[in-house]
Amino acid sequence: MAFMNGIRKNLQYSVRFWQRNCYGNEAGSRENMMSKRWMSQLQGRSTPLRTLQKIMCCNRGEIAIRVFRAANELGARTVGIFAREDRHSLHRYKCDESYMLSTTHTPVGAYLAIDDIVEIAAQSGVDAIHPGYGFLSENARFAQACEENGIRFVGPPPNILRMFGDKTEARKLAIAAHVPVVPGSDGPILSVQAANEFVQGSGGIGFPVIVKAAHGGGGRGMRVVRQASEFVEAVRACQSEALQAFGDGTIFIERFVDRPRHIEVQILADGQGNVVHLFERDCSVQRRHQKVVEIAPASGIPHALRERLWNDSVRLMKQSGYKNAGTVEFLLDQNNEHYFIEVNPRVQVEHTVTEEVTGIDIVQSQLKIADGYSLPELGLVQEEISSRGYAIQCRVTTENPRNNFAPDYGRIDAFRPGEGMGIRLDSAAGFAGAVITPHYDSLLIKATAHAVSFSLAAEKLSRALGEFRVRGVHTNIPFLRKVLSHPVFLEQKVATDFIDVHPELFHFFPQKDRANKLMRYLAEVRVNGFPMPGADPSKLPSHMSPVMPVFNAHEPPPPGWKQVLEQHGPSGFSKAVRAFPFALFGDTTWRDAHQSLLATRLRTIDMATIAPATSRIFSGLFALEMWGGATFDVCLQLRECPWKRLETLRELVPNVPFQMLLRGANAVGYTSYPDNVVHEFCKEAVLAGMDIFRVFDSLNYEENLFVGMEAVAKAGGVVQADLVYTSDCITSSKYDLDYYMNLAERIVRHGDVNILGIKDMAGLMKTAAAK
């Protein structure tokens, strides 16, 4: 008991600390309510789900994962859905069951297929469907379909969705509830002529005005018009955009409030007459009517104005008979006069900031209300709800701020988030290997910071964003950090035009991505070799013309040792060479000249140009070494096909045998390959035109040497077994003359050899040793 009393005292001290730091003198009156609330949590008030055992979220991305986690904590099984384009998305793996939607729909259309979704839910035994935000979250027909199939819709009933889905009807309700509205049309405007009469006719509201789609939201179907010359075009554009986005081109018009703040109040209602607010959020940092940064609570607002916003919101929702979570949105002008805009009858993207400052799980509250709980049963009584500190959320998107925020797509190569105390991350695509497609919203992750003051929350969030490392796609993180550090933002004086009037927000250093660039370079060099340098622009090209040999190109090349090999085979070829009375020479120009020096690497076209002269003037050569070994690598580094080179030169030089290096069991590589690979390689090489194979092992390891010899012999090539000269055979006690003679004898006894050779790889052989 003494232990519990000690905890209570510490909690009460913490409550007073939060009050002093977060509310100043205003908070003293809240001490009792905060103490009650935290005491009730200490006592472990538990409200498990009563009847909902299986919950579907008919959405994707981070909001689907948010719902799955909330349901899982309440002991319910979770069901997800996914379009084929989302089959690798994280949300489908975060639920207990997931089902793919029909492939007959578009990527977005799959999540709008009401009949398919309801059928999956019914067949999988789902008790309730949470719609998340976007897609079907405000669709009255979907909510109705759920009810008709005995499935609970986690949101307002269909009639409420229909009412707030029509902004003109919502405006009428606000007027009836004595909530201030912006001067505007009382109902929908159906034609350009009617719009023109309402604005510019007798008694018209005049300019500036804002033209809005009557159905939908999210900044679509919305235009600000400041002068008459732009009006008609703006009306038609809004009608067209609204028709395309929402299937209804109906619009309405309001007086435009210049440089307002966008304030919204979070509401929870149980449909039993109980409505509470969870304070307000400031969503004024916007771009093209899309929220970018959200703050809770709104800063720099007189307390009396806050109370009016809360009271108006609660009164409006009570009058509508609202149920579940919703948001009442207002514009706040320069004179601190507030005007109702609309009701969003769903959970918002930015619900996280409210959760952070109130400690109330909004998504779990939605599920419990859908399960029949009243707000008092959940401990959600207005007098006991309090707010602590400030929370700021940034929407990190895969957009390029330097390119007019154009969405970026592709694979995320690296992802390291910023974390730490007071940082909350909500994501579904924040991991290395995730593929960002053009089919859906560009939201990557929501980063939320919570601290005792606004400035500390901004610093904390900026620090966390600075720790992010996202590579492979562009993000808006540099832009967000500029917003968080801007003096106007930190002074809490932003309006909805904040981004538009501060172009310096776009002055930031580009992401360097040094580590990934270095890794790509090293991988490129490792796989494809060092890139060929281009011409030196400081030096003039050479004007030297090569002297070409004179030969009769119309006459065929004279017969050579290649024909001896074709007529008598490898064994007869070696006997003919041995019986030849004079020394035979081979040429390695096509190999050595482009192996040792970068500047002398020859392309196939360079060899092909001189090949006809070579076949005629050097028709008596023993062989031309032009392939295999390091030559094979060089060919690949020049982005050429070694096999094509061999075939091309064979056709141009039909009379001189071709010779190559074969590294025994390593073939032309630098590691041991399976025997069958070496055999197949040699077979293909002979078919492409190779004749003599100089088989060696750098350590004279006989087992490796024999693998190559057997492969060449089986393929029909000439086997030249080369002994690698390792040390001076005169002075060495180990690698003496007997060593090489014994090695040669073992090779001959093994068989499959036509010619013996010495390979002096390091140039160690002296004249005396050669004799």
Tab-separated table of N, CA and C in Angstrom, residues 404-515:
chain	number	residue	atom	x	y	z
A	404	ASN	N	9.609	20.714	-58.319
A	404	ASN	CA	8.194	21.034	-58.104
A	404	ASN	C	7.451	19.897	-57.391
A	405	PHE	N	8.155	19.233	-56.499
A	405	PHE	CA	7.583	18.139	-55.708
A	405	PHE	C	7.041	17.000	-56.589
A	406	ALA	N	7.715	16.762	-57.691
A	406	ALA	CA	7.299	15.644	-58.547
A	406	ALA	C	7.512	14.333	-57.803
A	407	PRO	N	6.523	13.443	-57.798
A	407	PRO	CA	6.688	12.152	-57.118
A	407	PRO	C	7.835	11.352	-57.729
A	408	ASP	N	8.563	10.661	-56.871
A	408	ASP	CA	9.675	9.835	-57.326
A	408	ASP	C	9.330	8.369	-57.069
A	409	TYR	N	9.784	7.512	-57.958
A	409	TYR	CA	9.468	6.094	-57.862
A	409	TYR	C	10.743	5.281	-57.972
A	410	GLY	N	10.686	4.070	-57.484
A	410	GLY	CA	11.832	3.181	-57.601
A	410	GLY	C	12.038	2.383	-56.330
A	411	ARG	N	13.177	1.742	-56.253
A	411	ARG	CA	13.501	0.866	-55.121
A	411	ARG	C	14.294	1.640	-54.090
A	412	ILE	N	13.936	1.480	-52.827
A	412	ILE	CA	14.685	2.114	-51.741
A	412	ILE	C	15.924	1.261	-51.472
A	413	ASP	N	17.088	1.807	-51.752
A	413	ASP	CA	18.333	1.056	-51.578
A	413	ASP	C	18.752	1.000	-50.111
A	414	ALA	N	18.545	2.086	-49.399
A	414	ALA	CA	18.928	2.136	-47.982
A	414	ALA	C	17.889	2.955	-47.234
A	415	PHE	N	17.571	2.509	-46.016
A	415	PHE	CA	16.604	3.245	-45.197
A	415	PHE	C	17.013	3.140	-43.733
A	416	ARG	N	17.370	4.285	-43.157
A	416	ARG	CA	17.685	4.344	-41.736
A	416	ARG	C	16.909	5.509	-41.133
A	417	PRO	N	15.929	5.222	-40.281
A	417	PRO	CA	15.095	6.304	-39.731
A	417	PRO	C	15.763	6.983	-38.550
A	418	GLY	N	15.290	8.202	-38.260
A	418	GLY	CA	15.695	8.914	-37.060
A	418	GLY	C	14.779	8.511	-35.918
A	419	GLU	N	15.361	8.208	-34.783
A	419	GLU	CA	14.585	7.723	-33.655
A	419	GLU	C	14.989	8.473	-32.401
A	420	GLY	N	14.562	7.981	-31.247
A	420	GLY	CA	14.931	8.586	-29.981
A	420	GLY	C	13.721	8.917	-29.143
A	421	MET	N	13.955	9.432	-27.949
A	421	MET	CA	12.885	9.755	-27.019
A	421	MET	C	11.948	10.792	-27.633
A	422	GLY	N	10.651	10.528	-27.528
A	422	GLY	CA	9.664	11.477	-28.007
A	422	GLY	C	9.424	11.430	-29.498
A	423	ILE	N	9.960	10.441	-30.183
A	423	ILE	CA	9.772	10.320	-31.635
A	423	ILE	C	8.880	9.126	-31.927
A	424	ARG	N	7.863	9.350	-32.725
A	424	ARG	CA	6.954	8.288	-33.162
A	424	ARG	C	7.012	8.191	-34.677
A	425	LEU	N	7.112	6.978	-35.191
A	425	LEU	CA	7.178	6.750	-36.628
A	425	LEU	C	6.036	5.829	-37.050
A	426	ASP	N	5.283	6.242	-38.053
A	426	ASP	CA	4.203	5.427	-38.623
A	426	ASP	C	4.513	5.243	-40.101
A	427	SER	N	4.727	3.991	-40.502
A	427	SER	CA	5.167	3.753	-41.878
A	427	SER	C	4.716	2.395	-42.361
A	428	ALA	N	4.725	2.232	-43.685
A	428	ALA	CA	4.487	0.925	-44.293
A	428	ALA	C	5.473	0.664	-45.420
A	429	ALA	N	6.245	1.670	-45.804
A	429	ALA	CA	7.204	1.491	-46.897
A	429	ALA	C	8.601	1.893	-46.466
A	430	GLY	N	8.805	2.122	-45.177
A	430	GLY	CA	10.091	2.570	-44.688
A	430	GLY	C	11.039	1.431	-44.399
A	431	PHE	N	11.566	0.789	-45.446
A	431	PHE	CA	12.557	-0.257	-45.264
A	431	PHE	C	13.330	-0.437	-46.564
A	432	ALA	N	14.575	-0.872	-46.414
A	432	ALA	CA	15.411	-1.106	-47.590
A	432	ALA	C	14.819	-2.238	-48.420
A	433	GLY	N	14.736	-2.017	-49.724
A	433	GLY	CA	14.157	-3.006	-50.623
A	433	GLY	C	12.732	-2.703	-51.008
A	434	ALA	N	12.081	-1.776	-50.288
A	434	ALA	CA	10.708	-1.411	-50.640
A	434	ALA	C	10.691	-0.750	-52.016
A	435	VAL	N	9.654	-1.057	-52.788
A	435	VAL	CA	9.515	-0.487	-54.131
A	435	VAL	C	8.380	0.526	-54.118
A	436	ILE	N	8.702	1.764	-54.438
A	436	ILE	CA	7.714	2.835	-54.499
A	436	ILE	C	7.170	2.890	-55.925
A	437	THR	N	5.874	2.671	-56.066
A	437	THR	CA	5.247	2.630	-57.389
A	437	THR	C	4.483	3.918	-57.652
A	438	PRO	N	4.151	4.190	-58.898
A	438	PRO	CA	3.377	5.404	-59.216
A	438	PRO	C	1.887	5.246	-58.978
A	439	HIS	N	1.453	4.100	-58.464
A	439	HIS	CA	0.016	3.839	-58.381
A	439	HIS	C	-0.657	4.533	-57.209
A	440	TYR	N	0.115	4.835	-56.135
A	440	TYR	CA	-0.517	5.301	-54.913
A	440	TYR	C	0.133	6.584	-54.410
A	441	ASP	N	-0.403	7.056	-53.293
A	441	ASP	CA	0.091	8.269	-52.645
A	441	ASP	C	1.583	8.141	-52.330
A	442	SER	N	2.284	9.269	-52.350
A	442	SER	CA	3.736	9.248	-52.184
A	442	SER	C	4.173	9.277	-50.726
A	443	LEU	N	3.242	9.137	-49.770
A	443	LEU	CA	3.608	9.152	-48.354
A	443	LEU	C	4.520	7.972	-48.029
A	444	LEU	N	5.686	8.271	-47.455
A	444	LEU	CA	6.651	7.236	-47.098
A	444	LEU	C	6.565	6.894	-45.621
A	445	ILE	N	6.548	7.909	-44.784
A	445	ILE	CA	6.511	7.691	-43.339
A	445	ILE	C	6.038	8.964	-42.660
A	446	LYS	N	5.340	8.805	-41.553
A	446	LYS	CA	4.931	9.950	-40.744
A	446	LYS	C	5.840	9.997	-39.521
A	447	ALA	N	6.505	11.132	-39.334
A	447	ALA	CA	7.389	11.312	-38.181
A	447	ALA	C	6.760	12.323	-37.244
A	448	THR	N	6.578	11.938	-35.987
A	448	THR	CA	5.927	12.787	-34.998
A	448	THR	C	6.838	12.949	-33.794
A	449	ALA	N	6.991	14.197	-33.333
A	449	ALA	CA	7.786	14.482	-32.138
A	449	ALA	C	6.884	15.048	-31.061
A	450	HIS	N	7.148	14.680	-29.811
A	450	HIS	CA	6.361	15.151	-28.667
A	450	HIS	C	7.333	15.680	-27.613
A	451	ALA	N	7.088	16.902	-27.134
A	451	ALA	CA	7.942	17.503	-26.114
A	451	ALA	C	7.098	18.462	-25.279
A	452	VAL	N	7.715	19.027	-24.222
A	452	VAL	CA	6.957	19.877	-23.301
A	452	VAL	C	6.649	21.242	-23.893
A	453	SER	N	7.386	21.664	-24.924
A	453	SER	CA	7.137	22.966	-25.545
A	453	SER	C	7.197	22.838	-27.054
A	454	PHE	N	6.654	23.842	-27.719
A	454	PHE	CA	6.631	23.845	-29.178
A	454	PHE	C	8.043	23.849	-29.749
A	455	SER	N	8.916	24.713	-29.224
A	455	SER	CA	10.271	24.837	-29.758
A	455	SER	C	11.063	23.542	-29.564
A	456	LEU	N	10.888	22.893	-28.413
A	456	LEU	CA	11.597	21.630	-28.180
A	456	LEU	C	11.094	20.525	-29.102
A	457	ALA	N	9.795	20.501	-29.355
A	457	ALA	CA	9.250	19.508	-30.281
A	457	ALA	C	9.799	19.718	-31.687
A	458	ALA	N	9.897	21.006	-32.112
A	458	ALA	CA	10.441	21.307	-33.439
A	458	ALA	C	11.903	20.886	-33.541
A	459	GLU	N	12.678	21.173	-32.486
A	459	GLU	CA	14.089	20.781	-32.490
A	459	GLU	C	14.236	19.261	-32.525
A	460	LYS	N	13.416	18.588	-31.740
A	460	LYS	CA	13.485	17.126	-31.674
A	460	LYS	C	13.154	16.504	-33.027
A	461	LEU	N	12.114	17.023	-33.693
A	461	LEU	CA	11.703	16.467	-34.978
A	461	LEU	C	12.739	16.758	-36.056
A	462	SER	N	13.306	17.966	-36.022
A	462	SER	CA	14.339	18.309	-37.000
A	462	SER	C	15.556	17.409	-36.826
A	463	ARG	N	15.933	17.161	-35.583
A	463	ARG	CA	17.060	16.262	-35.316
A	463	ARG	C	16.778	14.867	-35.847
A	464	ALA	N	15.568	14.363	-35.598
A	464	ALA	CA	15.211	13.022	-36.070
A	464	ALA	C	15.233	12.948	-37.597
A	465	LEU	N	14.689	13.964	-38.256
A	465	LEU	CA	14.690	13.972	-39.726
A	465	LEU	C	16.117	14.029	-40.256
A	466	GLY	N	16.996	14.738	-39.535
A	466	GLY	CA	18.387	14.814	-39.956
A	466	GLY	C	19.100	13.485	-39.877
A	467	GLU	N	18.600	12.579	-39.022
A	467	GLU	CA	19.206	11.256	-38.915
A	467	GLU	C	18.712	10.287	-39.989
A	468	PHE	N	17.628	10.653	-40.667
A	468	PHE	CA	17.104	9.770	-41.717
A	468	PHE	C	18.129	9.620	-42.835
A	469	ARG	N	18.231	8.415	-43.346
A	469	ARG	CA	19.007	8.160	-44.554
A	469	ARG	C	18.124	7.329	-45.490
A	470	VAL	N	17.627	7.973	-46.529
A	470	VAL	CA	16.783	7.291	-47.510
A	470	VAL	C	17.483	7.408	-48.853
A	471	ARG	N	17.848	6.297	-49.436
A	471	ARG	CA	18.572	6.301	-50.697
A	471	ARG	C	17.817	5.466	-51.731
A	472	GLY	N	17.884	5.904	-52.957
A	472	GLY	CA	17.188	5.221	-54.052
A	472	GLY	C	16.060	6.052	-54.618
A	473	VAL	N	15.436	6.870	-53.770
A	473	VAL	CA	14.377	7.778	-54.205
A	473	VAL	C	14.586	9.124	-53.519
A	474	HIS	N	14.077	10.172	-54.150
A	474	HIS	CA	14.115	11.484	-53.516
A	474	HIS	C	13.071	11.549	-52.402
A	475	THR	N	13.329	12.384	-51.411
A	475	THR	CA	12.340	12.659	-50.376
A	475	THR	C	12.270	14.159	-50.133
A	476	ASN	N	11.243	14.582	-49.387
A	476	ASN	CA	11.087	15.989	-49.054
A	476	ASN	C	11.714	16.346	-47.714
A	477	ILE	N	12.580	15.485	-47.177
A	477	ILE	CA	13.167	15.729	-45.865
A	477	ILE	C	13.953	17.033	-45.800
A	478	PRO	N	14.803	17.375	-46.775
A	478	PRO	CA	15.514	18.654	-46.683
A	478	PRO	C	14.549	19.842	-46.598
A	479	PHE	N	13.453	19.779	-47.341
A	479	PHE	CA	12.452	20.838	-47.295
A	479	PHE	C	11.786	20.904	-45.921
A	480	LEU	N	11.429	19.756	-45.364
A	480	LEU	CA	10.774	19.731	-44.053
A	480	LEU	C	11.675	20.310	-42.981
A	481	ARG	N	12.950	20.030	-43.041
A	481	ARG	CA	13.872	20.570	-42.038
A	481	ARG	C	13.999	22.080	-42.162
A	482	LYS	N	13.913	22.598	-43.377
A	482	LYS	CA	13.908	24.060	-43.556
A	482	LYS	C	12.660	24.668	-42.935
A	483	VAL	N	11.519	23.992	-43.084
A	483	VAL	CA	10.279	24.489	-42.487
A	483	VAL	C	10.412	24.527	-40.974
A	484	LEU	N	10.912	23.459	-40.381
A	484	LEU	CA	10.987	23.351	-38.924
A	484	LEU	C	11.955	24.353	-38.302
A	485	SER	N	12.910	24.830	-39.082
A	485	SER	CA	13.896	25.774	-38.550
A	485	SER	C	13.618	27.213	-38.963
A	486	HIS	N	12.541	27.459	-39.702
A	486	HIS	CA	12.259	28.807	-40.190
A	486	HIS	C	11.773	29.685	-39.034
A	487	PRO	N	12.254	30.924	-38.941
A	487	PRO	CA	11.856	31.810	-37.836
A	487	PRO	C	10.356	32.023	-37.737
A	488	VAL	N	9.672	32.162	-38.873
A	488	VAL	CA	8.226	32.385	-38.840
A	488	VAL	C	7.513	31.176	-38.256
A	489	PHE	N	7.972	29.990	-38.609
A	489	PHE	CA	7.379	28.774	-38.053
A	489	PHE	C	7.634	28.688	-36.559
A	490	LEU	N	8.856	28.966	-36.141
A	490	LEU	CA	9.191	28.869	-34.723
A	490	LEU	C	8.494	29.940	-33.901
A	491	GLU	N	8.160	31.069	-34.520
A	491	GLU	CA	7.392	32.118	-33.828
A	491	GLU	C	5.906	31.828	-33.846
A	492	GLN	N	5.522	30.721	-34.473
A	492	GLN	CA	4.140	30.242	-34.493
A	492	GLN	C	3.198	31.268	-35.139
A	493	LYS	N	3.662	31.809	-36.274
A	493	LYS	CA	2.881	32.814	-36.979
A	493	LYS	C	2.551	32.375	-38.407
A	494	VAL	N	2.527	31.085	-38.656
A	494	VAL	CA	2.303	30.620	-40.018
A	494	VAL	C	0.832	30.714	-40.391
A	495	ALA	N	0.592	30.980	-41.673
A	495	ALA	CA	-0.740	30.919	-42.273
A	495	ALA	C	-0.672	29.933	-43.429
A	496	THR	N	-1.789	29.731	-44.104
A	496	THR	CA	-1.836	28.716	-45.162
A	496	THR	C	-0.975	29.083	-46.365
A	497	ASP	N	-0.534	30.338	-46.453
A	497	ASP	CA	0.334	30.753	-47.568
A	497	ASP	C	1.804	30.733	-47.179
A	498	PHE	N	2.107	30.142	-46.059
A	498	PHE	CA	3.474	30.158	-45.532
A	498	PHE	C	4.485	29.661	-46.560
A	499	ILE	N	4.231	28.529	-47.181
A	499	ILE	CA	5.180	27.965	-48.145
A	499	ILE	C	5.267	28.836	-49.395
A	500	ASP	N	4.132	29.383	-49.825
A	500	ASP	CA	4.107	30.167	-51.062
A	500	ASP	C	4.903	31.465	-50.946
A	501	VAL	N	4.905	32.082	-49.759
A	501	VAL	CA	5.536	33.403	-49.608
A	501	VAL	C	6.953	33.312	-49.065
A	502	HIS	N	7.459	32.125	-48.900
A	502	HIS	CA	8.828	31.970	-48.384
A	502	HIS	C	9.632	31.056	-49.304
A	503	PRO	N	10.076	31.572	-50.445
A	503	PRO	CA	10.835	30.738	-51.391
A	503	PRO	C	12.161	30.239	-50.822
A	504	GLU	N	12.643	30.886	-49.737
A	504	GLU	CA	13.904	30.434	-49.156
A	504	GLU	C	13.792	29.028	-48.561
A	505	LEU	N	12.569	28.541	-48.390
A	505	LEU	CA	12.390	27.171	-47.902
A	505	LEU	C	12.962	26.143	-48.868
A	506	PHE	N	13.131	26.559	-50.114
A	506	PHE	CA	13.605	25.627	-51.141
A	506	PHE	C	15.105	25.748	-51.367
A	507	HIS	N	15.777	26.553	-50.544
A	507	HIS	CA	17.227	26.697	-50.662
A	507	HIS	C	17.890	25.752	-49.664
A	508	PHE	N	18.259	24.593	-50.123
A	508	PHE	CA	18.906	23.617	-49.249
A	508	PHE	C	19.903	22.815	-50.066
A	509	PHE	N	20.845	22.218	-49.357
A	509	PHE	CA	21.861	21.421	-50.030
A	509	PHE	C	21.274	20.086	-50.472
A	510	PRO	N	21.585	19.656	-51.668
A	510	PRO	CA	21.074	18.348	-52.117
A	510	PRO	C	21.714	17.222	-51.324
A	511	GLN	N	21.006	16.100	-51.264
A	511	GLN	CA	21.549	14.933	-50.585
A	511	GLN	C	22.743	14.400	-51.362
A	512	LYS	N	23.840	14.117	-50.666
A	512	LYS	CA	25.074	13.711	-51.343
A	512	LYS	C	25.096	12.224	-51.688
A	513	ASP	N	24.536	11.413	-50.820
A	513	ASP	CA	24.475	9.963	-51.083
A	513	ASP	C	25.860	9.411	-51.377
A	514	ARG	N	26.853	9.834	-50.598
A	514	ARG	CA	28.236	9.444	-50.895
A	514	ARG	C	28.478	7.945	-50.723
A	515	ALA	N	27.941	7.371	-49.658
A	515	ALA	CA	28.219	5.959	-49.386
A	515	ALA	C	27.678	5.058	-50.489
